[in-house]
Structure formats: structure tokens, C-alpha cells
Amino acid sequence: MERPYIIFHMLTSLDGRITGNFLEEERSPYFIEEYEKIHERYGSTAWMCGRITMEEHFTLGYTLELAHGTHSPIPRTDYVAPTAYTTYAIAIDPSGKLGWTQNFISAWNENRLDDHIIEVLTEQVSDAYLAHLRKIGISYIFGGREQLDFTVVVQKLKHLFSIDKLMLEGGGVLNGAFLREQLIDELSLVIVPITEGKSESLTLFETKPNLGEVMPVNFLLKHVEKLNDGGLLINYVANKD
């Protein structure tokens, strides 16, 4: 395979929501902990989230103060930081907005320690942001000129970083983009026995109207595991026939 095996791993309410007040319920911390344990069980060397998720949980909204217009042009070619790493946190950040201050996930997050950060960018990113990434030792790859082609992105992740298994744990739009490009090999869903019922809460897969119709993708049931407190772990694999 010219790309990693991609596992879509997500915590979801009974009605398919991945954001919302259900995450604040008294029962939810147990399922969040189980979600992280299952993540580790897969033994993947890399996981991927979108900009909003990374900003909420890892950069915590920090904004960089960059001196735009003061840097020499930097070629829009992929950059692999020189230090050797074995695990990776991949940030989908097309315009280069995330306020990273170091090249690995902060130690405050006990579940994702020392994962080297890889930024996925478009060529519209500023020279100042690229210079900042190089300065602090963050690797980056380009997925397109103005829009990201995720097939290209995941092929680069395998070629440049030898990533054979990737956990996709993004927001609804990122997940929808992978589904559209038929890049999901397996679904791992931790079902929280709570309904959200809010139309503004994101679902497992979202799409942008300007991208056209999404073709149905078929999956086959692989495994069902009962969790405590009425939860479920459900695994599906993509039907490649």
C-alpha cells in the first residue's frame, strides 16, 4: 500500500455527535479514558487532528507574533526536521495558524507525550510561519496549492516518515474529507450512551456544500465490545469489493 492503513477512531454520542454538552455529563470521563486506552491498543505511531481540535486541546488558542514581510522567500517544499522521532502528531493546518512553541505535544497532556508535530499546509502559508516552524524544529508537508489533497498527504506521510498506521481523530469536516477520498480503512467508534440532539453539534462526518455529493461508502462489521456503564466499542472495516 502506498499510504498508511487509516483507522478512524472517534468518541460519539448515540445520535452520532462528536461535540456538545454530552461530553460534560458525569458519565463521560470514563468513556473518554476508554477512548484513549483503545487508541493506545492500536499501536499506531501517528495520529491526526484538524486545526480547531489542535487549537482547543494542545495550543490552547495561543497566537504567534510573527514578523511578516521580513523573511526571504522559502521554497514550498516538504521539510523533515533533522532529529529522529518515532511517534507523530499530525496537524491539518492549511493556512498556518496554530501557535506551536515547541516541536512536540506538551507534557501537560498525559495521553499524548513526546509525539513530534508534523504540520500539513497549503502553499498559501506565509514565509514567516514556515521560518517559525523550522526554527523550533517542526516538520511540515504541503498537500496542495490552495486546497489539500489528502491522498497526496497520506502518501507523503508514509514516504517521508515511514508511517504505516495512522489514527484519524479529527473534526467532522476533516473526517468527511477522508471519507470522500475513500481513505478510511477501519472505523473504531466508542459509543457513549447519551443523546445530544443539538443540530449545531458536529457529527462524525461533515461536508462542505461546494465540494459536491459524497458517494456512499460501505463498511463491514468486524467487532463489537461491551463497555461498562452501557457503552460500546464498534469496529467496522471498509468493504473494498
PDB file of N, CA and C in Angstrom, residues 17-21 196 198-203 206:
ATOM      1  N   ARG A  17     -23.105  12.432  17.439  1.00  0.00           N
ATOM      2  CA  ARG A  17     -22.460  13.724  17.682  1.00  0.00           C
ATOM      3  C   ARG A  17     -21.064  13.519  18.270  1.00  0.00           C
ATOM      4  N   ILE A  18     -20.116  14.354  17.860  1.00  0.00           N
ATOM      5  CA  ILE A  18     -18.758  14.259  18.394  1.00  0.00           C
ATOM      6  C   ILE A  18     -18.387  15.500  19.208  1.00  0.00           C
ATOM      7  N   THR A  19     -19.254  16.491  19.225  1.00  0.00           N
ATOM      8  CA  THR A  19     -19.091  17.656  20.086  1.00  0.00           C
ATOM      9  C   THR A  19     -20.423  17.919  20.779  1.00  0.00           C
ATOM     10  N   GLY A  20     -20.373  18.664  21.877  1.00  0.00           N
ATOM     11  CA  GLY A  20     -21.620  19.026  22.534  1.00  0.00           C
ATOM     12  C   GLY A  20     -21.581  18.811  24.039  1.00  0.00           C
ATOM     13  N   ASN A  21     -22.696  19.075  24.665  1.00  0.00           N
ATOM     14  CA  ASN A  21     -22.794  19.012  26.122  1.00  0.00           C
ATOM     15  C   ASN A  21     -22.701  17.594  26.679  1.00  0.00           C
ATOM     16  N   GLU A 196     -27.352  13.715  22.271  1.00  0.00           N
ATOM     17  CA  GLU A 196     -27.070  15.150  22.303  1.00  0.00           C
ATOM     18  C   GLU A 196     -28.257  15.942  21.760  1.00  0.00           C
ATOM     19  N   LYS A 198     -28.560  18.187  19.503  1.00  0.00           N
ATOM     20  CA  LYS A 198     -28.375  19.582  19.107  1.00  0.00           C
ATOM     21  C   LYS A 198     -27.925  19.632  17.653  1.00  0.00           C
ATOM     22  N   SER A 199     -28.666  20.336  16.823  1.00  0.00           N
ATOM     23  CA  SER A 199     -28.350  20.362  15.395  1.00  0.00           C
ATOM     24  C   SER A 199     -27.023  21.038  15.105  1.00  0.00           C
ATOM     25  N   GLU A 200     -26.570  21.935  16.003  1.00  0.00           N
ATOM     26  CA  GLU A 200     -25.310  22.636  15.752  1.00  0.00           C
ATOM     27  C   GLU A 200     -24.089  21.821  16.173  1.00  0.00           C
ATOM     28  N   SER A 201     -24.289  20.711  16.878  1.00  0.00           N
ATOM     29  CA  SER A 201     -23.177  19.849  17.271  1.00  0.00           C
ATOM     30  C   SER A 201     -22.701  19.045  16.068  1.00  0.00           C
ATOM     31  N   LEU A 202     -21.387  18.949  15.898  1.00  0.00           N
ATOM     32  CA  LEU A 202     -20.828  18.247  14.757  1.00  0.00           C
ATOM     33  C   LEU A 202     -21.102  16.755  14.832  1.00  0.00           C
ATOM     34  N   THR A 203     -21.319  16.161  13.671  1.00  0.00           N
ATOM     35  CA  THR A 203     -21.489  14.719  13.571  1.00  0.00           C
ATOM     36  C   THR A 203     -20.173  14.074  13.139  1.00  0.00           C
ATOM     37  N   GLU A 206     -18.844  15.412   8.312  1.00  0.00           N
ATOM     38  CA  GLU A 206     -19.462  16.619   7.779  1.00  0.00           C
ATOM     39  C   GLU A 206     -18.888  16.878   6.390  1.00  0.00           C
TER      40      GLU A 206
END
